[in-house]
PDB file of C-alpha atoms in Angstrom:
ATOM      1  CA  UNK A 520      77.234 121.955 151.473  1.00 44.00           C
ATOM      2  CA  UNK A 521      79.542 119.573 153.156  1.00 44.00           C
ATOM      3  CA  UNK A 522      81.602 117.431 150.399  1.00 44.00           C
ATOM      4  CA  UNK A 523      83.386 114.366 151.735  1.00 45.00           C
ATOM      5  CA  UNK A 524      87.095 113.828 151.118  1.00 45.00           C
ATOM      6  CA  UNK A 525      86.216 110.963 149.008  1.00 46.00           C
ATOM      7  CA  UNK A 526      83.557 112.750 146.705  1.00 43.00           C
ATOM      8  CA  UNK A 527      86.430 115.594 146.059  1.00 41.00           C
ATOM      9  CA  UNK A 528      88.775 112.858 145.291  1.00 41.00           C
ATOM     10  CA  UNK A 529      86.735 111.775 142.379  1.00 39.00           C
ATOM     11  CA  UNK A 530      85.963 115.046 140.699  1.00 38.00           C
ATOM     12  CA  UNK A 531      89.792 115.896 140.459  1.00 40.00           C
ATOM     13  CA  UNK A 532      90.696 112.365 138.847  1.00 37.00           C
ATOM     14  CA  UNK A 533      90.501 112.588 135.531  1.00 38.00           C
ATOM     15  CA  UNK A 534      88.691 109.643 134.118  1.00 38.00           C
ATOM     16  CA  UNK A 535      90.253 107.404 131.510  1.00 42.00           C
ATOM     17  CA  UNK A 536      88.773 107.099 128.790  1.00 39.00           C
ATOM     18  CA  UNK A 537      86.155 104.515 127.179  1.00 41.00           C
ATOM     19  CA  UNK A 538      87.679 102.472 124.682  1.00 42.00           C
ATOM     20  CA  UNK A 539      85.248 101.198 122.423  1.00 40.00           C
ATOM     21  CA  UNK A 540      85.342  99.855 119.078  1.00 44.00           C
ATOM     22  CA  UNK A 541      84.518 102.881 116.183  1.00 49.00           C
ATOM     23  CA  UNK A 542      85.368 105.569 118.585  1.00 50.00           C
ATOM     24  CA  UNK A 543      88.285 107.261 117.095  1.00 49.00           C
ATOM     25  CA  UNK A 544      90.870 108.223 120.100  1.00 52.00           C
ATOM     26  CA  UNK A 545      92.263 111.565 117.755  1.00 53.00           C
ATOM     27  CA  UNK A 546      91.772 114.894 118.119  1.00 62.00           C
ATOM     28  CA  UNK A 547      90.940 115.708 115.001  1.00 68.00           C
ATOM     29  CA  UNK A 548      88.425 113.311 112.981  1.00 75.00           C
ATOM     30  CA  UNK A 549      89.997 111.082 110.389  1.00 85.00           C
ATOM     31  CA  UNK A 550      88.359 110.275 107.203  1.00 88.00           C
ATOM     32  CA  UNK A 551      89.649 107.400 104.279  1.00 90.00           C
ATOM     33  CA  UNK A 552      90.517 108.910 101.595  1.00 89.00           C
ATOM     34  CA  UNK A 553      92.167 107.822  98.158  1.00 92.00           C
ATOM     35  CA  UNK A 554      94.402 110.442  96.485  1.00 92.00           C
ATOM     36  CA  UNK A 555      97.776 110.540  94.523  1.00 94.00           C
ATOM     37  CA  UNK A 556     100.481 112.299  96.363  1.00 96.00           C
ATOM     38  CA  UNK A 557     103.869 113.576  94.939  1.00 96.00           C
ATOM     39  CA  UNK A 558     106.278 113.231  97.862  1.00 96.00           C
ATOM     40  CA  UNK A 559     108.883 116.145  96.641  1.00 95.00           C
ATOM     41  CA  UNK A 560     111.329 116.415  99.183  1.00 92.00           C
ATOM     42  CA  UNK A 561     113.724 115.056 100.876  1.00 93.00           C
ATOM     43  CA  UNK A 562     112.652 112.244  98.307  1.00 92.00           C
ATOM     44  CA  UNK A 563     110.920 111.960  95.494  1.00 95.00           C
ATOM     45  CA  UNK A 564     108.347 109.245  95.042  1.00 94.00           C
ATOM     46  CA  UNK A 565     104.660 108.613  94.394  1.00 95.00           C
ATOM     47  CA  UNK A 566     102.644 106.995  97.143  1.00 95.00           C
ATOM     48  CA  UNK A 567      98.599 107.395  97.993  1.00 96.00           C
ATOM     49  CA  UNK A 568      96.753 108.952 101.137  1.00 95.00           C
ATOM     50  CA  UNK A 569      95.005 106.448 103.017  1.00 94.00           C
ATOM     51  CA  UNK A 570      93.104 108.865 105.219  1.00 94.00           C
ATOM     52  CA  UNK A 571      93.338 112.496 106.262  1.00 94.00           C
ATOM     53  CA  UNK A 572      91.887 114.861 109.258  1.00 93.00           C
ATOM     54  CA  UNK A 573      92.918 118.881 109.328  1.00 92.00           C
ATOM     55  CA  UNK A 574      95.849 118.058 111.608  1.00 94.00           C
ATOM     56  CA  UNK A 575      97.917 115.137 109.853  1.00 95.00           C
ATOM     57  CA  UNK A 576      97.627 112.211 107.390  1.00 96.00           C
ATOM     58  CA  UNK A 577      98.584 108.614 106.952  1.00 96.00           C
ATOM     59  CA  UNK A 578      99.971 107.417 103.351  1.00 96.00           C
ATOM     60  CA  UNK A 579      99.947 104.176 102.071  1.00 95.00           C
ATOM     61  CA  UNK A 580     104.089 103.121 102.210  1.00 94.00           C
ATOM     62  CA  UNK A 581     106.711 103.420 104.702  1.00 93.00           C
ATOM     63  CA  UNK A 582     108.632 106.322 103.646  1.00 93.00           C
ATOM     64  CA  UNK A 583     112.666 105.997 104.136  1.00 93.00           C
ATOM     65  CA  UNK A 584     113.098 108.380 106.502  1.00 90.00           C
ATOM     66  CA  UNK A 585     112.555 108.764 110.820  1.00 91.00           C
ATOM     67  CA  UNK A 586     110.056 110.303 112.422  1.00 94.00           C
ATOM     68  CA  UNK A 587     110.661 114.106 112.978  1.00 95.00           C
ATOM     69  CA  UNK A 588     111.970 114.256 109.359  1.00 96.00           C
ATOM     70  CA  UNK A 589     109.988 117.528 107.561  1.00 96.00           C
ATOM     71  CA  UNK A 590     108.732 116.454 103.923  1.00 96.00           C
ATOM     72  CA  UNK A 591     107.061 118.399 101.204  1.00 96.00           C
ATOM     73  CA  UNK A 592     104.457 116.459  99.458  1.00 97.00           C
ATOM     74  CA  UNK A 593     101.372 117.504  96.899  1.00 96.00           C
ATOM     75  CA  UNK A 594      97.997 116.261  97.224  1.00 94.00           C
ATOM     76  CA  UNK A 595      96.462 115.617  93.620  1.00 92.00           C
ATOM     77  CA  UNK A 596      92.857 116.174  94.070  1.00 87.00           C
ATOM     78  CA  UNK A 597      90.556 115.243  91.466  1.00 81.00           C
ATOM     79  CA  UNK A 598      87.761 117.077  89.369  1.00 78.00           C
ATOM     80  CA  UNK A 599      86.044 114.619  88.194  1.00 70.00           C
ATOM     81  CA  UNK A 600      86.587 114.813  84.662  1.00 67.00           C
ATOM     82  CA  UNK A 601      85.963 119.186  85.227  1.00 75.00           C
ATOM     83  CA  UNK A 602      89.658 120.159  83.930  1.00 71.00           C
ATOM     84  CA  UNK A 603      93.319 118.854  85.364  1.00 77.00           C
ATOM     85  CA  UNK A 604      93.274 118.136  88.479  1.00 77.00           C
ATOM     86  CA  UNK A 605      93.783 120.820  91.651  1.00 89.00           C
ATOM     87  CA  UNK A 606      96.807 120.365  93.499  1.00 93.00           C
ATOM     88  CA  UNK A 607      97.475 121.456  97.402  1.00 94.00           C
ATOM     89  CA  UNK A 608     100.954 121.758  98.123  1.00 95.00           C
ATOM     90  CA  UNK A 609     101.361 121.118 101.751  1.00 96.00           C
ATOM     91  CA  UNK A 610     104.412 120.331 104.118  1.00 96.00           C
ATOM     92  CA  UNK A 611     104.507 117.518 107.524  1.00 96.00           C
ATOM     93  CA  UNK A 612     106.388 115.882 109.643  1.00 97.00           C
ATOM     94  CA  UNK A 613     107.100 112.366 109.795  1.00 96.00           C
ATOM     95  CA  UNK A 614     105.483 111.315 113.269  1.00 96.00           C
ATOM     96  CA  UNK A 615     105.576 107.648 112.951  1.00 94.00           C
ATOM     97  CA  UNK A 616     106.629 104.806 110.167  1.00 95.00           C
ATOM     98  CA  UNK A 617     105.506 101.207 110.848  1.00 92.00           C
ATOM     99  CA  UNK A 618     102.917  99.073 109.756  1.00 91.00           C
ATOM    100  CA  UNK A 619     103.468  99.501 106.147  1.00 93.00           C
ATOM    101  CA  UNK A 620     102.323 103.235 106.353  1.00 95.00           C
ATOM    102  CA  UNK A 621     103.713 106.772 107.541  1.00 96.00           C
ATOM    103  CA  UNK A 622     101.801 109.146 109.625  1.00 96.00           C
ATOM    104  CA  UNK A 623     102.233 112.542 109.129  1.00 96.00           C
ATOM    105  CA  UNK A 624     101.538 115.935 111.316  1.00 96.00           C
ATOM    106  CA  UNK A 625     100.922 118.709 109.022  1.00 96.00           C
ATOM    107  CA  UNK A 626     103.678 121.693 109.716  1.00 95.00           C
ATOM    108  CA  UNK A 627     104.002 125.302 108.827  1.00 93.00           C
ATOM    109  CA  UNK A 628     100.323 125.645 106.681  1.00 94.00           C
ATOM    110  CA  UNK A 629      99.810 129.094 105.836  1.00 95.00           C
ATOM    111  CA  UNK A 630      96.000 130.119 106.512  1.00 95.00           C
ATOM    112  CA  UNK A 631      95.017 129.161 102.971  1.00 95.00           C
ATOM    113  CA  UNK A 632      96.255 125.815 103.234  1.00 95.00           C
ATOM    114  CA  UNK A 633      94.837 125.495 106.575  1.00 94.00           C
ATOM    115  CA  UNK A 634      91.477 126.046 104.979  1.00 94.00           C
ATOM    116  CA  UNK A 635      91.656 124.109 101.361  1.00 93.00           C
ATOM    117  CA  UNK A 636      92.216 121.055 104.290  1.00 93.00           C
ATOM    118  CA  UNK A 637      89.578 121.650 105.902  1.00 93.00           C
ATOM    119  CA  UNK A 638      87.279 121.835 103.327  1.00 91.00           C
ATOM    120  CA  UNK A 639      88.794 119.182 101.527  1.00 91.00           C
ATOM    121  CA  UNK A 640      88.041 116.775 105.016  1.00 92.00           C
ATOM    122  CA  UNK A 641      84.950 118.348 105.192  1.00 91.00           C
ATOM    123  CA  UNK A 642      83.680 117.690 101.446  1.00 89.00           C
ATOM    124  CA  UNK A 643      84.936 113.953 102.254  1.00 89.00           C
ATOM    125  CA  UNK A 644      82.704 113.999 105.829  1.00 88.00           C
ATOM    126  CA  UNK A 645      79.490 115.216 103.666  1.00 89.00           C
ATOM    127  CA  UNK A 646      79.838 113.263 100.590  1.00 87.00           C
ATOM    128  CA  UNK A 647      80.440 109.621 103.224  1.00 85.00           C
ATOM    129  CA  UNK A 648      77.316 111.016 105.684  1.00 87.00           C
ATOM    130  CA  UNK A 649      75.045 110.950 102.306  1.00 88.00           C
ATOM    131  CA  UNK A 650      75.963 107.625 101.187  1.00 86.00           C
ATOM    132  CA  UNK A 651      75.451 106.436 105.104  1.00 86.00           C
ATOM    133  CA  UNK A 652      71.565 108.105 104.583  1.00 86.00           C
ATOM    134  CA  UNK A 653      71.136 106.902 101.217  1.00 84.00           C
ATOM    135  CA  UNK A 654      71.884 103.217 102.125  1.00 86.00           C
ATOM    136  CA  UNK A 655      70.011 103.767 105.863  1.00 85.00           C
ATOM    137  CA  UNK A 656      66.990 104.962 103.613  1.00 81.00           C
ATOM    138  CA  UNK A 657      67.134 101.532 101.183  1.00 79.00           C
ATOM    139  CA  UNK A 658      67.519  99.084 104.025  1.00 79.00           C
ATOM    140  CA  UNK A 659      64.576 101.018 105.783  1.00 80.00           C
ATOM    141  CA  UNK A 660      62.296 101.672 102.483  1.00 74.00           C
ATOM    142  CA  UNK A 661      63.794  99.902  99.629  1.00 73.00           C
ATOM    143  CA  UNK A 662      65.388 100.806  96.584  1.00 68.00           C
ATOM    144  CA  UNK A 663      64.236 104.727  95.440  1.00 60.00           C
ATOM    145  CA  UNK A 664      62.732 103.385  92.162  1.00 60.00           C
ATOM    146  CA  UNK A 665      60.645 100.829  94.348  1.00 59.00           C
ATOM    147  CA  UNK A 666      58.985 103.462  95.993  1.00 54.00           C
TER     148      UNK A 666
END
């Protein structure tokens, strides 16, 4: 099959991509979050996590430092009135401050780490994608004690 110059010309291009509003641009899913974090080092201060994905996270302050600074910070994840709450230790790297908030990469996770992340994004993902069904489900039937 004979292919024209200009049909090979737009196979190779890579295409930009659509930009539209809700679509996150990432490549790793983000989801909000609330939780206390314990910066520990090369500061110490308390701040909150705005959102988190199993690549990075964004907390609520500008931290003083520059981007490409490496900080050790614990996440203080809640049990809901189940014991103290779990902690997750974790390390990143300062990738951007502006805005009133500091983007983080996470850096040097061991495999357990890795994991606890993902599960704790992934907990986040479920528990949001049943309160999208649940209020999907009142809009479409009413309340549950209507029914």
């Amino acid at each position: 099959m004979d292919v024209s110059d200009g049909d090979r010309r737009n196979h190779l291009v890579p295409r930009e991509p659509e930009r539209r509003s809700g679509v996150q641009r990432r490549d790793a899913f983000r989801v909000g979050m609330r939780l206390v974090v314990h910066v520990e080092s090369p500061m110490q201060m308390y701040c909150e996590l705005v959102d988190i994905s199993v690549l990075g996270a964004r907390l609520d302050r500008e931290l003083p430092c520059t981007p490409s600074v490496k900080i050790r910070f614990t996440l203080e994840i809640p049990n809901y009135g189940v014991g103290k709450p779990q902690e997750l230790e974790l390390q990143g790297v300062v990738v951007r401050v502006n805005g009133g908030n500091t983007g983080l990469r996470f850096a040097e996770l061991t495999p357990e780490q890795t994991r606890e992340v993902r599960e704790l994004v992934n907990e986040q993902q479920r528990i949001l994608l049943a309160a999208l069904r649940a209020k999907r489900e009142e809009q479409l039937h009413g309340p549950f004690w209507y029914r």
